Short mmCIF file of the C-alpha atoms (twelve columns), coordinates in Angstrom:
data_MODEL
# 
_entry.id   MODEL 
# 
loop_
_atom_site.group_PDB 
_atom_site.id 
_atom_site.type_symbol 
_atom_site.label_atom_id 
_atom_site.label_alt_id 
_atom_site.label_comp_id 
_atom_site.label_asym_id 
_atom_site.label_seq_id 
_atom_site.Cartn_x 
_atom_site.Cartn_y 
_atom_site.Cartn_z 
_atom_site.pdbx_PDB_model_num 
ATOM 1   C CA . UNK A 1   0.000   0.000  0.000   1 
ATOM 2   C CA . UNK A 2   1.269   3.261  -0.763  1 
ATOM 3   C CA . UNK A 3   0.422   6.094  1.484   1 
ATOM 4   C CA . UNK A 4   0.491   9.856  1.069   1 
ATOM 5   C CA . UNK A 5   -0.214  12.012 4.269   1 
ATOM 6   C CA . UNK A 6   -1.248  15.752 3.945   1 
ATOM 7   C CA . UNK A 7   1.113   17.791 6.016   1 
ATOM 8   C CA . UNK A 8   0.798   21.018 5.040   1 
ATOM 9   C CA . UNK A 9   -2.456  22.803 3.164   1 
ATOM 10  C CA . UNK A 10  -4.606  25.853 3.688   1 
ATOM 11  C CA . UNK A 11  -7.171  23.916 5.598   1 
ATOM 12  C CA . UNK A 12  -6.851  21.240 8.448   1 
ATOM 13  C CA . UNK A 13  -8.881  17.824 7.130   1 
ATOM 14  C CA . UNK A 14  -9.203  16.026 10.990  1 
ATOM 15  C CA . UNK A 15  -10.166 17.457 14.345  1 
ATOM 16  C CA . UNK A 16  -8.130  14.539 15.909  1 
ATOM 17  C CA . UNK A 17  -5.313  14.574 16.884  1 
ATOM 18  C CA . UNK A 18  -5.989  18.263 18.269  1 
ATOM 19  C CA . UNK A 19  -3.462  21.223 17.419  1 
ATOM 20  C CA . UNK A 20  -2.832  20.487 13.680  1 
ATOM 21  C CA . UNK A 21  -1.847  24.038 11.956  1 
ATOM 22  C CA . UNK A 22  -3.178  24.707 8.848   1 
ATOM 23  C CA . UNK A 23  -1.484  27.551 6.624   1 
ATOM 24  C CA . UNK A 24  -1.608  28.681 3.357   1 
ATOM 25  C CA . UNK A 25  0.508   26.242 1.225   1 
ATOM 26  C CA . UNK A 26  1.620   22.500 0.683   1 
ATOM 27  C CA . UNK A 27  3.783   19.366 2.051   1 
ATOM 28  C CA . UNK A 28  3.220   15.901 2.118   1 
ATOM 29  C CA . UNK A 29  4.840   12.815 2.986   1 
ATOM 30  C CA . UNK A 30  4.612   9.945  -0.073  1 
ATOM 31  C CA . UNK A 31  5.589   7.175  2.082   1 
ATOM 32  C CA . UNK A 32  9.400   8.058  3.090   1 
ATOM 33  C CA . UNK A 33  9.674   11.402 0.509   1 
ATOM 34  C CA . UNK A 34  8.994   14.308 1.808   1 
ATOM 35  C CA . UNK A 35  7.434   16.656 -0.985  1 
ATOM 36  C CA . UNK A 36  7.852   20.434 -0.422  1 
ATOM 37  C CA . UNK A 37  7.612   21.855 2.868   1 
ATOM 38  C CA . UNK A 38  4.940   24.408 3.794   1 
ATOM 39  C CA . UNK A 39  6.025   27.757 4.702   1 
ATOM 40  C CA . UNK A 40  6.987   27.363 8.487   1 
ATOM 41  C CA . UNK A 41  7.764   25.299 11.502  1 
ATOM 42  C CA . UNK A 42  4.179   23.356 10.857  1 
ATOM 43  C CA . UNK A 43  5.218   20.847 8.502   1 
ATOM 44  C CA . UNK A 44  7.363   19.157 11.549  1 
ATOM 45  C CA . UNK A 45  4.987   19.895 14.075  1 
ATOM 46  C CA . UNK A 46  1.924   18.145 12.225  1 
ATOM 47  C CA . UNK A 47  4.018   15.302 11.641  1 
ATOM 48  C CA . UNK A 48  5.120   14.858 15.097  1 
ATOM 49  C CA . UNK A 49  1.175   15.125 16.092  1 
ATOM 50  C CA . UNK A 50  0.398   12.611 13.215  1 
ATOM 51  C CA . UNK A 51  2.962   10.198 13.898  1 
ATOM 52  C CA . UNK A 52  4.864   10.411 10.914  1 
ATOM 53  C CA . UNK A 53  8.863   10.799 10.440  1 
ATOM 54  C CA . UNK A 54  10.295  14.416 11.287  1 
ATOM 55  C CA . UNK A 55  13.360  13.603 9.600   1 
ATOM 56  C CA . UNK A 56  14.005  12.461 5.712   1 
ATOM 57  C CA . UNK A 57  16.476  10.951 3.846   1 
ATOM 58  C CA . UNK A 58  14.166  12.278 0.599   1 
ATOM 59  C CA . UNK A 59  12.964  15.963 0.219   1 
ATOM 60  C CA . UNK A 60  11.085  16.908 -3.557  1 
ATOM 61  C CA . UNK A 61  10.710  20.327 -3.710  1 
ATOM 62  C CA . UNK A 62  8.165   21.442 -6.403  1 
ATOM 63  C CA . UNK A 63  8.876   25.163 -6.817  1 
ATOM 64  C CA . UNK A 64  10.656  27.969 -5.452  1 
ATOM 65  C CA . UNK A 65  7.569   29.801 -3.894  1 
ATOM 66  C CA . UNK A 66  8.021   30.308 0.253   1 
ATOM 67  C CA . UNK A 67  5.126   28.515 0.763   1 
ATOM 68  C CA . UNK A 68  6.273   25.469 -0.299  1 
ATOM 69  C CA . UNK A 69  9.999   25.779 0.327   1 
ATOM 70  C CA . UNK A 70  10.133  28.372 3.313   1 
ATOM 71  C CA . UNK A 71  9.867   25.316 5.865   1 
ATOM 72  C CA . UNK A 72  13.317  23.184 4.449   1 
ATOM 73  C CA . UNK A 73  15.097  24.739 7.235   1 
ATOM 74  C CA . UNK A 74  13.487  22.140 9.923   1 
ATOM 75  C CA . UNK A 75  14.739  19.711 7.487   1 
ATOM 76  C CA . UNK A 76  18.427  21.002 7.246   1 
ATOM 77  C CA . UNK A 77  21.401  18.896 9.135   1 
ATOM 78  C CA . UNK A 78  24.842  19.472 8.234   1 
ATOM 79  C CA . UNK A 79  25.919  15.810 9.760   1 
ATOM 80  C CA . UNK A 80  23.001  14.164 8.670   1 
ATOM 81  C CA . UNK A 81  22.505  15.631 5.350   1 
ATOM 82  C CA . UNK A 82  19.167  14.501 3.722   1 
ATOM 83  C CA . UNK A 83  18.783  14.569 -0.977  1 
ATOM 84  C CA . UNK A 84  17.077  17.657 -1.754  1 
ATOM 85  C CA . UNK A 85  15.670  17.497 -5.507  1 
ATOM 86  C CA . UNK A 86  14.862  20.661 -7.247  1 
ATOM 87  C CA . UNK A 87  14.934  22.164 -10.585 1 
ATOM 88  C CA . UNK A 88  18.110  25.088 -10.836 1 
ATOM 89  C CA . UNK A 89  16.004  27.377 -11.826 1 
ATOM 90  C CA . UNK A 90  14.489  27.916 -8.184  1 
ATOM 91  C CA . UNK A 91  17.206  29.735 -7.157  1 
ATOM 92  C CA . UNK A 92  15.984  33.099 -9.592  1 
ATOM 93  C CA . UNK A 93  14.515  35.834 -7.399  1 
ATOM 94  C CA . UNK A 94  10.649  36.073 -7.572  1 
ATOM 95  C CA . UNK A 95  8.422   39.272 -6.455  1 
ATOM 96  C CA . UNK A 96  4.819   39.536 -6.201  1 
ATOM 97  C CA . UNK A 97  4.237   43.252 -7.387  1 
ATOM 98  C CA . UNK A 98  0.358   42.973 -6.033  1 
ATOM 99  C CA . UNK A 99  -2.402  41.724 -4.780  1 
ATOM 100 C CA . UNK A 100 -4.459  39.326 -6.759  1 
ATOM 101 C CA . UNK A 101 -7.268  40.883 -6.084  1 
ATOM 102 C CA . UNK A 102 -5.716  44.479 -7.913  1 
ATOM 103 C CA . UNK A 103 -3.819  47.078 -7.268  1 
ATOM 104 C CA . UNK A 104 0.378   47.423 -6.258  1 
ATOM 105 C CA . UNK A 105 2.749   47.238 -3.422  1 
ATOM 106 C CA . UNK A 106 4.929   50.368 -3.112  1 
ATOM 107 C CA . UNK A 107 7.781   48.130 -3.618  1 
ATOM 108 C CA . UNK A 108 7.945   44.138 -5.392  1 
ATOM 109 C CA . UNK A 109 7.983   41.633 -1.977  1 
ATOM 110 C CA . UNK A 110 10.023  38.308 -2.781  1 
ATOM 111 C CA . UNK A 111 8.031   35.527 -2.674  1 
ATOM 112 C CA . UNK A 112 11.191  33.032 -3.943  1 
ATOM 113 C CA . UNK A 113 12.609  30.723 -1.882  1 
ATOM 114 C CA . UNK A 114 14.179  32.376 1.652   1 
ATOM 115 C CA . UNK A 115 17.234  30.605 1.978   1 
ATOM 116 C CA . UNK A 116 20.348  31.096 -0.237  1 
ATOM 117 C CA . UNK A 117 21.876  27.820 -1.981  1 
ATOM 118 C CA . UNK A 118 24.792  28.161 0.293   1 
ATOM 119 C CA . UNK A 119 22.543  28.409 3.450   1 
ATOM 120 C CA . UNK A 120 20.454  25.353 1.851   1 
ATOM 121 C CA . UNK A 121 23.945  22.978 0.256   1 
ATOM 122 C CA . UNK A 122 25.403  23.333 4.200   1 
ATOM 123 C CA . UNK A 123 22.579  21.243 4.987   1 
ATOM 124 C CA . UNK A 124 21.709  19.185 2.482   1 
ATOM 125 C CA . UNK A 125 22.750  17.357 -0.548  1 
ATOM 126 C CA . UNK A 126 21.288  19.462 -3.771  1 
ATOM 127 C CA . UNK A 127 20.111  16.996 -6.895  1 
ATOM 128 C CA . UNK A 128 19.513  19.801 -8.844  1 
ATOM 129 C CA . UNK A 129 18.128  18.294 -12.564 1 
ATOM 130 C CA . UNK A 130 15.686  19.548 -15.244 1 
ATOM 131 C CA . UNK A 131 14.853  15.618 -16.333 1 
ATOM 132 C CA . UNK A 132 12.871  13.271 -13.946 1 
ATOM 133 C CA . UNK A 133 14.444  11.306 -11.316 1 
ATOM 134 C CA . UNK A 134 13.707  8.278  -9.193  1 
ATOM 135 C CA . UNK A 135 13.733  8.993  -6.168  1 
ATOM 136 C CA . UNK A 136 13.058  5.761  -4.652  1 
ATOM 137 C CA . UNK A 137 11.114  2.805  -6.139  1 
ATOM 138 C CA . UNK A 138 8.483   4.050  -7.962  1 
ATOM 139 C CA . UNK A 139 8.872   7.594  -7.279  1 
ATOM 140 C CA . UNK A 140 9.434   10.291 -10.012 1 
ATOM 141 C CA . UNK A 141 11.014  13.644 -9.333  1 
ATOM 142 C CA . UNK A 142 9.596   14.961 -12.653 1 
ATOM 143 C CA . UNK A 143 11.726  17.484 -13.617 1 
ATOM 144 C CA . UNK A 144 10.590  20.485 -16.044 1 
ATOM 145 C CA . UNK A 145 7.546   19.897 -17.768 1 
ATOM 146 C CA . UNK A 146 6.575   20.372 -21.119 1 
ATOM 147 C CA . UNK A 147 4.095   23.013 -22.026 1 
ATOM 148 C CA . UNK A 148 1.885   21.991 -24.998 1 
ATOM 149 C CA . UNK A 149 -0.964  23.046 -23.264 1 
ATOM 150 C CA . UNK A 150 -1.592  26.166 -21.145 1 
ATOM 151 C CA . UNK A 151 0.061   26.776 -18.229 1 
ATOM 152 C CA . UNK A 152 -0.017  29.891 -15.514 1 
ATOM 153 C CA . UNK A 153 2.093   32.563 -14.646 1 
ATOM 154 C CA . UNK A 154 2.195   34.271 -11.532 1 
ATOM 155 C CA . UNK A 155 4.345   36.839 -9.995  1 
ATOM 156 C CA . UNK A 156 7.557   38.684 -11.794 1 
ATOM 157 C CA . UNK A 157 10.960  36.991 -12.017 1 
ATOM 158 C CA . UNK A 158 14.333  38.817 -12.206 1 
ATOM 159 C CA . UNK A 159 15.551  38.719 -16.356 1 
ATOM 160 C CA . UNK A 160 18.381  41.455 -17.322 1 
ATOM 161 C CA . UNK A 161 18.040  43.399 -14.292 1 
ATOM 162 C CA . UNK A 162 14.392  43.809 -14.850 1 
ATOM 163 C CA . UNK A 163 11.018  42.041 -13.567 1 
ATOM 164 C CA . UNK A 164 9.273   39.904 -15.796 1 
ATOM 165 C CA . UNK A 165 6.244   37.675 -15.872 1 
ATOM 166 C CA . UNK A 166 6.962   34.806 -14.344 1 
ATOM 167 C CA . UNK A 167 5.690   31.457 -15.933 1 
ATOM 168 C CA . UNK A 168 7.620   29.551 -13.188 1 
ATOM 169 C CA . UNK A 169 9.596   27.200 -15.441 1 
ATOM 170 C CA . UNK A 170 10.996  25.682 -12.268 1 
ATOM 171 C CA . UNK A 171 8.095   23.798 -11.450 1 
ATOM 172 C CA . UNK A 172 7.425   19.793 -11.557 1 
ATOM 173 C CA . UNK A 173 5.656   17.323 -9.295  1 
ATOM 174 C CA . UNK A 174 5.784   14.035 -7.747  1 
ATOM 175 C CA . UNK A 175 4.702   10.709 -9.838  1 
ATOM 176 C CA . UNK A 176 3.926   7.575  -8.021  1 
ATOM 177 C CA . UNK A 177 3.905   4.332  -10.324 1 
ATOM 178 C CA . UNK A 178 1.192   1.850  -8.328  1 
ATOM 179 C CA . UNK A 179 -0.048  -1.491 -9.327  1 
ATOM 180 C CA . UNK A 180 -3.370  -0.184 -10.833 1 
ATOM 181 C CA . UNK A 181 -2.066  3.662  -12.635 1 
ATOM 182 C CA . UNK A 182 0.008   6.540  -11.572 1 
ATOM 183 C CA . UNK A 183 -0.617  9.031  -9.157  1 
ATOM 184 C CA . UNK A 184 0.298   12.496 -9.307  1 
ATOM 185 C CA . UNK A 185 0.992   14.451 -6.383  1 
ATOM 186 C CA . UNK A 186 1.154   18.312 -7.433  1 
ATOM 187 C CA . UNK A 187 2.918   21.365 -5.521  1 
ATOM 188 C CA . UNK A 188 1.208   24.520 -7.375  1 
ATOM 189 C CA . UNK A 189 0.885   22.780 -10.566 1 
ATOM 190 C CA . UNK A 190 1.888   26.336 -12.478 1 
ATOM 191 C CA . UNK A 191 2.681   24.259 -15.398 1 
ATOM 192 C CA . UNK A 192 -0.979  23.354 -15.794 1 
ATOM 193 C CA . UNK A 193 -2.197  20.046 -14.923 1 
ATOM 194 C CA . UNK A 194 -3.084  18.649 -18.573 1 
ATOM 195 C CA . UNK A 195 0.881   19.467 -19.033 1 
ATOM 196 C CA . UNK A 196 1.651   17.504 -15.577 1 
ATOM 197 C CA . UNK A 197 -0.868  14.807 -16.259 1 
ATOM 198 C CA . UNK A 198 0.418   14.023 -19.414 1 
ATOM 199 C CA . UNK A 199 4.499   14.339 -18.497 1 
ATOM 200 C CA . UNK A 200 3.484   12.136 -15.459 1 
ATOM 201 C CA . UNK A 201 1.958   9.415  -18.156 1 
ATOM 202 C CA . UNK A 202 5.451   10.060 -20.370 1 
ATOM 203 C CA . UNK A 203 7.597   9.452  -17.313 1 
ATOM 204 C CA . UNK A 204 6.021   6.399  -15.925 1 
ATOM 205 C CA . UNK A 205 4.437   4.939  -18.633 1 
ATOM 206 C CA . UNK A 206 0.729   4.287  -16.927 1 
ATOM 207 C CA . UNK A 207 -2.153  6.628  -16.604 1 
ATOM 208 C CA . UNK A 208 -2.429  9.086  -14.169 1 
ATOM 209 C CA . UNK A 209 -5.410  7.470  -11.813 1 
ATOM 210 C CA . UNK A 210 -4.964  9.833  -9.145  1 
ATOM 211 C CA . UNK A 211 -4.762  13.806 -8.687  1 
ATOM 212 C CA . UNK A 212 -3.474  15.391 -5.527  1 
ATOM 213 C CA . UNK A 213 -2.185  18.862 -3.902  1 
ATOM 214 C CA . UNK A 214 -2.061  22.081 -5.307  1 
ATOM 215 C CA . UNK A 215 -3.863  22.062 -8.831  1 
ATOM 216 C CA . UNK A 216 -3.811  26.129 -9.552  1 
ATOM 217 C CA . UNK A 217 -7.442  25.876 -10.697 1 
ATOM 218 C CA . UNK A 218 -7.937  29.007 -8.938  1 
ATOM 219 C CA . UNK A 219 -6.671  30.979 -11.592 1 
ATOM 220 C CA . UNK A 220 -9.611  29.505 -14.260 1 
ATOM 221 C CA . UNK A 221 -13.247 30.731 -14.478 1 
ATOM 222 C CA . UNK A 222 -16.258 28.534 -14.427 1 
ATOM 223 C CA . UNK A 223 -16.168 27.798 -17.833 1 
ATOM 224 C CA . UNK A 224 -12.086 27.092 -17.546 1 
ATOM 225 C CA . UNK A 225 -13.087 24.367 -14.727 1 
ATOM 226 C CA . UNK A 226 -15.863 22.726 -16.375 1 
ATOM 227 C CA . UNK A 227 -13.496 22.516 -19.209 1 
ATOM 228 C CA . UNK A 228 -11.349 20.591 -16.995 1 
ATOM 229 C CA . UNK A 229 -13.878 18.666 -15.123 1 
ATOM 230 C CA . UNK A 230 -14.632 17.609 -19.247 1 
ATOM 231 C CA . UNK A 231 -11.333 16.015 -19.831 1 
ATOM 232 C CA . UNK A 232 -11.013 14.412 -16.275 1 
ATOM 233 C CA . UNK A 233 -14.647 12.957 -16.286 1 
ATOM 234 C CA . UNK A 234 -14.276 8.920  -16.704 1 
ATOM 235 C CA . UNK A 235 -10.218 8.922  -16.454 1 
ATOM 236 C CA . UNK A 236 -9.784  9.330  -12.941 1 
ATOM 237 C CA . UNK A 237 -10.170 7.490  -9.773  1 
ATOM 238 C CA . UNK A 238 -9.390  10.093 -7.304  1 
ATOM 239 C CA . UNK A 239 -9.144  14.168 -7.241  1 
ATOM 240 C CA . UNK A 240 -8.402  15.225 -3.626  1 
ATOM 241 C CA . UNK A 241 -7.415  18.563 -4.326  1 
ATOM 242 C CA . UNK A 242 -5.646  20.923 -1.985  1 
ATOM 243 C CA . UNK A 243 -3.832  24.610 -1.505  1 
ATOM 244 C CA . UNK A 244 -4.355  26.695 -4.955  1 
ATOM 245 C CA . UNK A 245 -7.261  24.507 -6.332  1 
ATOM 246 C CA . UNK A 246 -9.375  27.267 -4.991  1 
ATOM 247 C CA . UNK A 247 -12.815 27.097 -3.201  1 
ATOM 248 C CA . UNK A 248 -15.364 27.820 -6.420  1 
ATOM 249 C CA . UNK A 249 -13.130 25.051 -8.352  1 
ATOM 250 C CA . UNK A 250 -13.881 22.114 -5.472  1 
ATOM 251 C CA . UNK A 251 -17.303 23.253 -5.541  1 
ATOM 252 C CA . UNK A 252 -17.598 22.744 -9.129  1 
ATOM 253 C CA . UNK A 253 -15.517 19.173 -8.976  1 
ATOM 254 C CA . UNK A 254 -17.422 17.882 -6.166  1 
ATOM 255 C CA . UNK A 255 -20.361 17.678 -8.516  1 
ATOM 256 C CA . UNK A 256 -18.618 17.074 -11.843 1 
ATOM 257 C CA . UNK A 257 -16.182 14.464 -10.296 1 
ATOM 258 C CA . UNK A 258 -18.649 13.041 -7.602  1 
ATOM 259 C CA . UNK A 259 -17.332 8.999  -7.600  1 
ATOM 260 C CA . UNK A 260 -13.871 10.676 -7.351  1 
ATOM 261 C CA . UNK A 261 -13.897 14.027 -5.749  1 
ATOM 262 C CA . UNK A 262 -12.205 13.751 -1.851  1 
ATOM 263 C CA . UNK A 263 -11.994 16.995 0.628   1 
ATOM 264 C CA . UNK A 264 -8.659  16.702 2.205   1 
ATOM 265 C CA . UNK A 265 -6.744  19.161 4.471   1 
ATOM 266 C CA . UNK A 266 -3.861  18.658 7.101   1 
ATOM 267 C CA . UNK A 267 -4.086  15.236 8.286   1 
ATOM 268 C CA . UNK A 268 -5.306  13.017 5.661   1 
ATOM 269 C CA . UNK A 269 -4.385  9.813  4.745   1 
ATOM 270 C CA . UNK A 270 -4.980  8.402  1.173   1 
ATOM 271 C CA . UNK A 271 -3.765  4.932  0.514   1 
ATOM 272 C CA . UNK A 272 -3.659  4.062  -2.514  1 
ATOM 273 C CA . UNK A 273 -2.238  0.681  -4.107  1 
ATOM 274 C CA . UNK A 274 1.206   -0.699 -3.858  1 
ATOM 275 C CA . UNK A 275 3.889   1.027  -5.570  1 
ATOM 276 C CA . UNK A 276 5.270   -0.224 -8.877  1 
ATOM 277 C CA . UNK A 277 8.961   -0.506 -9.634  1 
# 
């Protein structure tokens, strides 16, 4: 059985065990990897409160984004160093130049990773690679993804000196090869999840059964969701989306995706079926 536990996510899925923290962003422990890391000292505490491993030999980081990277520094152990996979690119400064809802900060805030590659390579072994990676048995570090199909960009990124949209070329995901289809555990998914979904099916060579974490649907309208809902209707066995899937997008994928569709938060278990080498 292969078992991914929600560490981190906007919202806490179980009352018990009391004091799980819920904040905006994403970790989750697929079996012994630890992918991405929330934005604080929560990821550790909710694991200690859950049972689970504080430590890992295995950390997948999906992005550069604080709230999925800001927590490695629980993680970090000069004597004990754990593998830290991430794409090179997550080391380019990224500013959020204002609020989604409209409007400007007087000045660009950095919302890249906080920690300097020095700061992060005294405590950990960097794998930094742009094509996927085994992690373990059965477990894909995906890499970059291709973009045949449309993807999201959020924020600015330092180019030449100067800001530029940011289409966050850094980011890739987590692919589990089971005994009955691939699942796909996503960070922010800002390479849109047809492009994931379909890289993941490349990589491993099954179909993606199973979507979870961060899907970005927040960024789509109605119309952009029932689009998806279209294409995932029949092909999936499980959607348990978290983080930036947004509230309007569950709503709609509860109904579209109703066999499949699972609310999940800090705390949840999903076992799925054994891995596949």
């Amino acid at each position: 059985m292969t078992e991914i536990t929600i560490l981190v996510d906007n919202t806490v899925g179980t009352a018990i065990p009391k004091g799980l923290r819920g904040e905006w962003g994403f970790a989750a422990a697929i079996g012994d990897v630890l992918f991405d890391t929330g934005q604080s000292d929560a990821v550790v505490h909710n694991a200690r409160l859950l049972g689970l491993p504080t430590t890992f030999d295995d950390i997948v980081l999906s992005h550069t984004h604080f709230d999925h990277t800001a927590g490695l520094d629980q993680f970090l152990d000069p004597m004990n160093q754990p593998r830290v996979y991430l794409h090179p690119e997550i080391w380019t400064h990224r500013y959020s130049t204002g609020p989604p809802n409209g409007g400007s900060f007087p000045d660009p805030v950095h919302i890249g990773v906080p920690f300097s590659r020095a700061e992060v390579e005294s405590g950990a072994e960097l794998i930094e690679h742009r094509e996927p990676v085994e992690v373990t048995d059965g477990v894909f570090a995906l890499g970059e993804i291709p973009r045949e199909h449309a993807e999201t960009t959020t924020g600015k990124r330092t180019s030449g000196g100067e800001l530029v949209d940011d289409t966050v070329p850094d980011d890739q995901a987590v692919a589990v090869r089971t005994e009955d289809g691939t699942a796909l555990v996503l960070g922010c998914c800002h390479a849109g999840l047809r492009n994931s979904v379909e890289y993941a099916e490349a990589v491993t060579g099954q179909t993606v059964r199973y979507i979870i974490g961060g899907t970005h649907l927040v960024a789509l309208d109605d119309a952009g969701v029932h689009d998806v809902a279209d294409w995932l209707a029949g092909k999936i066995d499980l959607f348990a989306g978290t983080h930036c899937t947004g509230f309007r997008a569950q709503q709609i994928l509860s109904d579209r995706l109703s066999d499949a569709f699972r609310s999940v938060g800090v705390g949840t278990t999903l076992e799925l079926p054994p891995r596949r080498k």
